mmCIF file of N, CA and C in Angstrom:
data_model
loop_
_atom_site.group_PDB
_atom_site.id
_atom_site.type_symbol
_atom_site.label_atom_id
_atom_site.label_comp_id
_atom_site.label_asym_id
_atom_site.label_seq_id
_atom_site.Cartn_x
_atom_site.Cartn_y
_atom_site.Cartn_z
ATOM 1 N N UNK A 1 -11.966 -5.814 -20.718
ATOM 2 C CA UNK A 1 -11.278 -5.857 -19.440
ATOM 3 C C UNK A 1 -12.258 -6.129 -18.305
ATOM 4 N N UNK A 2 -13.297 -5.598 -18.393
ATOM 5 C CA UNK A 2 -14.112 -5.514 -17.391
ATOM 6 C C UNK A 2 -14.690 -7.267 -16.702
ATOM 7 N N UNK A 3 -14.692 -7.869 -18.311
ATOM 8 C CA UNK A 3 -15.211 -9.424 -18.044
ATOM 9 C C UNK A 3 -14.052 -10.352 -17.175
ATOM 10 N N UNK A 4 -12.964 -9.695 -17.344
ATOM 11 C CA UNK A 4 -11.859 -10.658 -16.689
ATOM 12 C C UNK A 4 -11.237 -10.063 -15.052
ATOM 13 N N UNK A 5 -11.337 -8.543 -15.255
ATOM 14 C CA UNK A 5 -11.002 -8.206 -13.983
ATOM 15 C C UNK A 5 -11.928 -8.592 -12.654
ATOM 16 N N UNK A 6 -11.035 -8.684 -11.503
ATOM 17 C CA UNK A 6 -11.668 -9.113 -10.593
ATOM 18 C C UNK A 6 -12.132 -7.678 -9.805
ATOM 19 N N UNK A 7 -13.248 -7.881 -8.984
ATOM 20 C CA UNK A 7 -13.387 -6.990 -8.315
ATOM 21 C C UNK A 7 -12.699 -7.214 -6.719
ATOM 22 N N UNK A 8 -12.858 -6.112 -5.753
ATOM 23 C CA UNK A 8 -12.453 -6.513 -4.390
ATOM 24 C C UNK A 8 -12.542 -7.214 -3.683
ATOM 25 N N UNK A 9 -14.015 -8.029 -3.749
ATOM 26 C CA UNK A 9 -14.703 -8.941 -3.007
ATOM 27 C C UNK A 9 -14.073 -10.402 -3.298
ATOM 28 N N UNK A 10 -13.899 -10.295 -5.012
ATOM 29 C CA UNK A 10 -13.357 -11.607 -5.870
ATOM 30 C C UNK A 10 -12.031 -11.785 -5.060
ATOM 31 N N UNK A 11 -11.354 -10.511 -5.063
ATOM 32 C CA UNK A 11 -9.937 -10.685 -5.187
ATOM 33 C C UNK A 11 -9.487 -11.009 -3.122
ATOM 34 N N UNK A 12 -10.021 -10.165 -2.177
ATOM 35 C CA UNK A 12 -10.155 -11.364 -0.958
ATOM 36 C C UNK A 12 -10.677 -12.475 -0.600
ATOM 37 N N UNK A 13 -11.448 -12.718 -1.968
ATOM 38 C CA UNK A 13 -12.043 -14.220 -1.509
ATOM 39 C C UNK A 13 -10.956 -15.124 -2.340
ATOM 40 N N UNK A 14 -10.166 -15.160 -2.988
ATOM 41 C CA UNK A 14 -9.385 -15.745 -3.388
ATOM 42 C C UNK A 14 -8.227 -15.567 -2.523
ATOM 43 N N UNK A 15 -7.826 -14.091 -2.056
ATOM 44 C CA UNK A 15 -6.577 -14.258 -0.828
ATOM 45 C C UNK A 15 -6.727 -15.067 0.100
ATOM 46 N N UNK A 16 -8.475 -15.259 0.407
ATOM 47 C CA UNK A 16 -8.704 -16.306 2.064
ATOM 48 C C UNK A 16 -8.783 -17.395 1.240
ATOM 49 N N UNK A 17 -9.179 -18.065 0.252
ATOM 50 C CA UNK A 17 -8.996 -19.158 0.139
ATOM 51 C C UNK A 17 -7.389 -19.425 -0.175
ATOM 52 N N UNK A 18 -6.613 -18.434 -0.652
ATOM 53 C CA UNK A 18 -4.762 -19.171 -0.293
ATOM 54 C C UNK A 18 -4.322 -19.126 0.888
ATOM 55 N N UNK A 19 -4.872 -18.316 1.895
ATOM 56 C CA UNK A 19 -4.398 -18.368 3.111
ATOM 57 C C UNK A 19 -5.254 -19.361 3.761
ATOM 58 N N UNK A 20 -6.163 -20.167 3.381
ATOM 59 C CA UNK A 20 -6.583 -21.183 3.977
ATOM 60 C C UNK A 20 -5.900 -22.576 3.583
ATOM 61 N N UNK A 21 -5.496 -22.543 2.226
ATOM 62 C CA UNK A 21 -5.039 -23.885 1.478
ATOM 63 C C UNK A 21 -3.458 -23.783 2.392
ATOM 64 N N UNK A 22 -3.007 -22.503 2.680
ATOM 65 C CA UNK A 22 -1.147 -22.631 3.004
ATOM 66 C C UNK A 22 -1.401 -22.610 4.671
ATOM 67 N N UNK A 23 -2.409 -22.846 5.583
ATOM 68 C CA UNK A 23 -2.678 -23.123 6.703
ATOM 69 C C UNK A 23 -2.985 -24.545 6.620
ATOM 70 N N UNK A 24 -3.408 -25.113 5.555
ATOM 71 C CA UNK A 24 -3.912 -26.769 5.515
ATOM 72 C C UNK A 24 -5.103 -26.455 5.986
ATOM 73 N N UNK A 25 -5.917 -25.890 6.035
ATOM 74 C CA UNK A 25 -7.772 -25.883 6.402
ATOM 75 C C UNK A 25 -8.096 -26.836 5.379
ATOM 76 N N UNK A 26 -7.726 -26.282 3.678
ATOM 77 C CA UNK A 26 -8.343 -26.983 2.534
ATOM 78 C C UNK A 26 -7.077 -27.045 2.022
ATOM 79 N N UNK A 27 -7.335 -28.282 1.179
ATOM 80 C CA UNK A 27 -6.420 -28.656 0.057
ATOM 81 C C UNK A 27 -6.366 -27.786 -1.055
ATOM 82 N N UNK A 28 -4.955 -27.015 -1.164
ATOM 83 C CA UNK A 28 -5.147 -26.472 -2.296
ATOM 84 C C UNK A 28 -5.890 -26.472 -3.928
ATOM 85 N N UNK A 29 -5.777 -27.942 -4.415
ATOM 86 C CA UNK A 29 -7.063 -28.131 -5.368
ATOM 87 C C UNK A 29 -8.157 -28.131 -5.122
ATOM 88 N N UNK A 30 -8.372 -27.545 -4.132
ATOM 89 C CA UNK A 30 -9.571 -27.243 -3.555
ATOM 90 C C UNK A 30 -10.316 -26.126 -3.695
ATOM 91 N N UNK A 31 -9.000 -25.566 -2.881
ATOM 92 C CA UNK A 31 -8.874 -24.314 -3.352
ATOM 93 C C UNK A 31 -9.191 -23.578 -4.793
ATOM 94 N N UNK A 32 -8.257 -24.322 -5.864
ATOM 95 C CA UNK A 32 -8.021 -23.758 -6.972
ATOM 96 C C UNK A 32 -9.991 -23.695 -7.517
ATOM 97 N N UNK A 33 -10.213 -25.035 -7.100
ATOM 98 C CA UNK A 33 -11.758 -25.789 -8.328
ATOM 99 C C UNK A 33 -12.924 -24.203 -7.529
ATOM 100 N N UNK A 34 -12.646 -24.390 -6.211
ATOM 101 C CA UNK A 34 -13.642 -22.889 -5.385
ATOM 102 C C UNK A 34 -13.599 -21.413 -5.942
ATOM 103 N N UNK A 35 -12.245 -21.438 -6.559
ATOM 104 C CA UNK A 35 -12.112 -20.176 -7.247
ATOM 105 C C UNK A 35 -12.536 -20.013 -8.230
ATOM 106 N N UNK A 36 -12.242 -21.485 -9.024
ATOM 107 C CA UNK A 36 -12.513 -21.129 -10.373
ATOM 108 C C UNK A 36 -14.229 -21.411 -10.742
ATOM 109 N N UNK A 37 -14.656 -22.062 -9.924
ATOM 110 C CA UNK A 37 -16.354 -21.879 -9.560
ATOM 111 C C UNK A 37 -16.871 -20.897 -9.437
ATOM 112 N N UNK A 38 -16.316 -19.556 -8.438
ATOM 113 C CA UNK A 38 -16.767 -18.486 -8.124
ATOM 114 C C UNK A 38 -16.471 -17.839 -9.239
ATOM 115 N N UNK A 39 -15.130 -17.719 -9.863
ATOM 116 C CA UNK A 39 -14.942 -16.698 -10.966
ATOM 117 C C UNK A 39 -14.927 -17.613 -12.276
ATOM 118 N N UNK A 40 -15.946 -17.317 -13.178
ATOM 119 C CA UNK A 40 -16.170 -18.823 -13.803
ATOM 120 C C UNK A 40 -14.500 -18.027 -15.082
ATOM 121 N N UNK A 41 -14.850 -16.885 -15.275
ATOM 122 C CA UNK A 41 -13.778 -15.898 -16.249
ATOM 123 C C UNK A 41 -12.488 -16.716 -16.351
ATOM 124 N N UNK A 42 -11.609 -16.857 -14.927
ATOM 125 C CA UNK A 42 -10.300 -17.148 -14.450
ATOM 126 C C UNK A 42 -10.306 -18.124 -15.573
ATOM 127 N N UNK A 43 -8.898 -18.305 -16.189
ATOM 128 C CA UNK A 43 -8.291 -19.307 -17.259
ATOM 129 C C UNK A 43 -7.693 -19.993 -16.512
ATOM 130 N N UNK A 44 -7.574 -21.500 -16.782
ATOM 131 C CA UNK A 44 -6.774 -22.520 -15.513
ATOM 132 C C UNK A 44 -5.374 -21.495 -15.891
ATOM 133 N N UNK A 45 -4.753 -20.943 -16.964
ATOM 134 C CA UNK A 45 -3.703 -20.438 -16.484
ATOM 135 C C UNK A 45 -2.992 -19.377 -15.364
ATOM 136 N N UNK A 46 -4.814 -18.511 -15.825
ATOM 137 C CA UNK A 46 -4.326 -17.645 -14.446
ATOM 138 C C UNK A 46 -4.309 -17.891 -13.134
ATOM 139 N N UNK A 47 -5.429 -19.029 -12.944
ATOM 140 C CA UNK A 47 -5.033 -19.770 -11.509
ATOM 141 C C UNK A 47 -4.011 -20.159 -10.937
ATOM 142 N N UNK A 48 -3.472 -21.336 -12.037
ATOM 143 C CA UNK A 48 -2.111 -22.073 -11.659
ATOM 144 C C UNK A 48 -1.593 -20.663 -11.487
ATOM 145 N N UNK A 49 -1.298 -19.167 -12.256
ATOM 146 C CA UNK A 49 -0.210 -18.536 -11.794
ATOM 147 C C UNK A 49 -0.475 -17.892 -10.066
ATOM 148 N N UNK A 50 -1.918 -17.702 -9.719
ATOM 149 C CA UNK A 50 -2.060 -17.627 -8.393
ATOM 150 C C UNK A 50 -1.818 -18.094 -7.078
ATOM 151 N N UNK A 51 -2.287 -19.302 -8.007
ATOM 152 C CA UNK A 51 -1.775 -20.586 -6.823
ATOM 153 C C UNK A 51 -0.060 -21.074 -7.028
ATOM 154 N N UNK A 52 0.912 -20.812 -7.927
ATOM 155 C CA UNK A 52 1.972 -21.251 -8.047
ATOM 156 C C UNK A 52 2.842 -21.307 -6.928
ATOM 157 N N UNK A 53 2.726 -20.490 -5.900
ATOM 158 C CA UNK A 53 3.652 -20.512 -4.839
ATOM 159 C C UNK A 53 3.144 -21.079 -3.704
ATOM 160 N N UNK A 54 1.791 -21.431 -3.941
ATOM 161 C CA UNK A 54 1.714 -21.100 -2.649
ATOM 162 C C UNK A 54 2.069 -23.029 -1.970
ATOM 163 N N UNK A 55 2.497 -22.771 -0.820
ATOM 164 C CA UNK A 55 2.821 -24.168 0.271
ATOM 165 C C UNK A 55 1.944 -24.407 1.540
ATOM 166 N N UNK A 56 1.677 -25.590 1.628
ATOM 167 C CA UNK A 56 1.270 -25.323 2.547
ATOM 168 C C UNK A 56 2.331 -25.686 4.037
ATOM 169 N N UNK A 57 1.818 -24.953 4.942
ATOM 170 C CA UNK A 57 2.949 -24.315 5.971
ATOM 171 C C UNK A 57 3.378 -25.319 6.749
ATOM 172 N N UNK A 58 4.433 -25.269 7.291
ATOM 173 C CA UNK A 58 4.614 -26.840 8.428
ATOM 174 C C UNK A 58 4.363 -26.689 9.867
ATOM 175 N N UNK A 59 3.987 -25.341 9.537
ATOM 176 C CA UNK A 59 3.756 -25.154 11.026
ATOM 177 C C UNK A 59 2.656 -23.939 11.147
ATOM 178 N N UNK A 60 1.871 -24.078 12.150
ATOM 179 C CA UNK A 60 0.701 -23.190 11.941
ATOM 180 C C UNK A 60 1.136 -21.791 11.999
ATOM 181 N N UNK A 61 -0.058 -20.969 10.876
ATOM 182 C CA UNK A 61 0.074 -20.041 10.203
ATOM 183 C C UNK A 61 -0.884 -19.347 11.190
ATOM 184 N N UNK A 62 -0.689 -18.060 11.540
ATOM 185 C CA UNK A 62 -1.410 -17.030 11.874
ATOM 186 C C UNK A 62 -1.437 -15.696 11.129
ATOM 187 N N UNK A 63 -2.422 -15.387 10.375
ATOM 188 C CA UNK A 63 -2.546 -14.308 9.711
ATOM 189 C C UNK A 63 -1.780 -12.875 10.485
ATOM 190 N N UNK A 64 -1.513 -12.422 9.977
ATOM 191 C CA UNK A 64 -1.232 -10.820 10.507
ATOM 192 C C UNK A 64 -2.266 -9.743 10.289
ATOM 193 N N UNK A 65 -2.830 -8.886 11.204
ATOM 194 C CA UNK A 65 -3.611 -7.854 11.361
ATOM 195 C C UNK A 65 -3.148 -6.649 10.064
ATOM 196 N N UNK A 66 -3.915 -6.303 9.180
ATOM 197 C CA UNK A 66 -3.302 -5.304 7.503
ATOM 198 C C UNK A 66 -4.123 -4.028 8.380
ATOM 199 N N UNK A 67 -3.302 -2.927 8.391
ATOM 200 C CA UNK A 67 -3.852 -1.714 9.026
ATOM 201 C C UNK A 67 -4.522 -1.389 7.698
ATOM 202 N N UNK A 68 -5.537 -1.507 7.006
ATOM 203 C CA UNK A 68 -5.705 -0.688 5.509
ATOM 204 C C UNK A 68 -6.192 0.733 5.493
ATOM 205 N N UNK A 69 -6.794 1.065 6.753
ATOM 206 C CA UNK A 69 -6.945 2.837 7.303
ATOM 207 C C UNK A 69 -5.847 2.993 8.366
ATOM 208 N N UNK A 70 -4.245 3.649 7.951
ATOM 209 C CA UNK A 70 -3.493 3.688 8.942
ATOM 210 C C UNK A 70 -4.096 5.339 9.675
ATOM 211 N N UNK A 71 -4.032 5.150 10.878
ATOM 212 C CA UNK A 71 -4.534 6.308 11.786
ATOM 213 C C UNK A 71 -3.986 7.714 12.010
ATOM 214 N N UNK A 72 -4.549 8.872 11.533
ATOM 215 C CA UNK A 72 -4.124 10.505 11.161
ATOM 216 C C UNK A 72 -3.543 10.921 13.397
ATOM 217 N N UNK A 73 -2.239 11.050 12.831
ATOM 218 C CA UNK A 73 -1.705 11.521 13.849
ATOM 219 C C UNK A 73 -1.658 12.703 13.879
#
């Protein structure tokens, strides 16, 4: 398990590269070949299932702010 799982770092650098390919920055096969460079492990299958949805947007995309420490009231 250990050889295939991604770690945290893997796994947002693959979220910014889909949120870059579905903004149009990069072409999604672009995308895909950067990932699968960085994580040499990834099987083209598990890519294609990463990348399967994704579009790119018709209109510009602005990320949303992820609270990941929400604040002790």
């Amino acid at each position: 398990v250990q050889t295939t799982a991604l770690a945290g770092a893997q796994t947002e650098a693959i979220a910014s590269l889909i949120e870059r390919a579905v903004a149009g920055a990069i072409p999604i096969s672009a995308a895909k070949v950067i990932a699968q460079a960085a994580n040499p492990t990834l099987t083209a299958e598990t890519l294609d299932a990463m990348f399967a949805d994704v579009r790119v947007a018709t209109q510009p995309v602005t990320p949303q702010p992820v609270d990941t420490f929400p604040r002790m009231k």
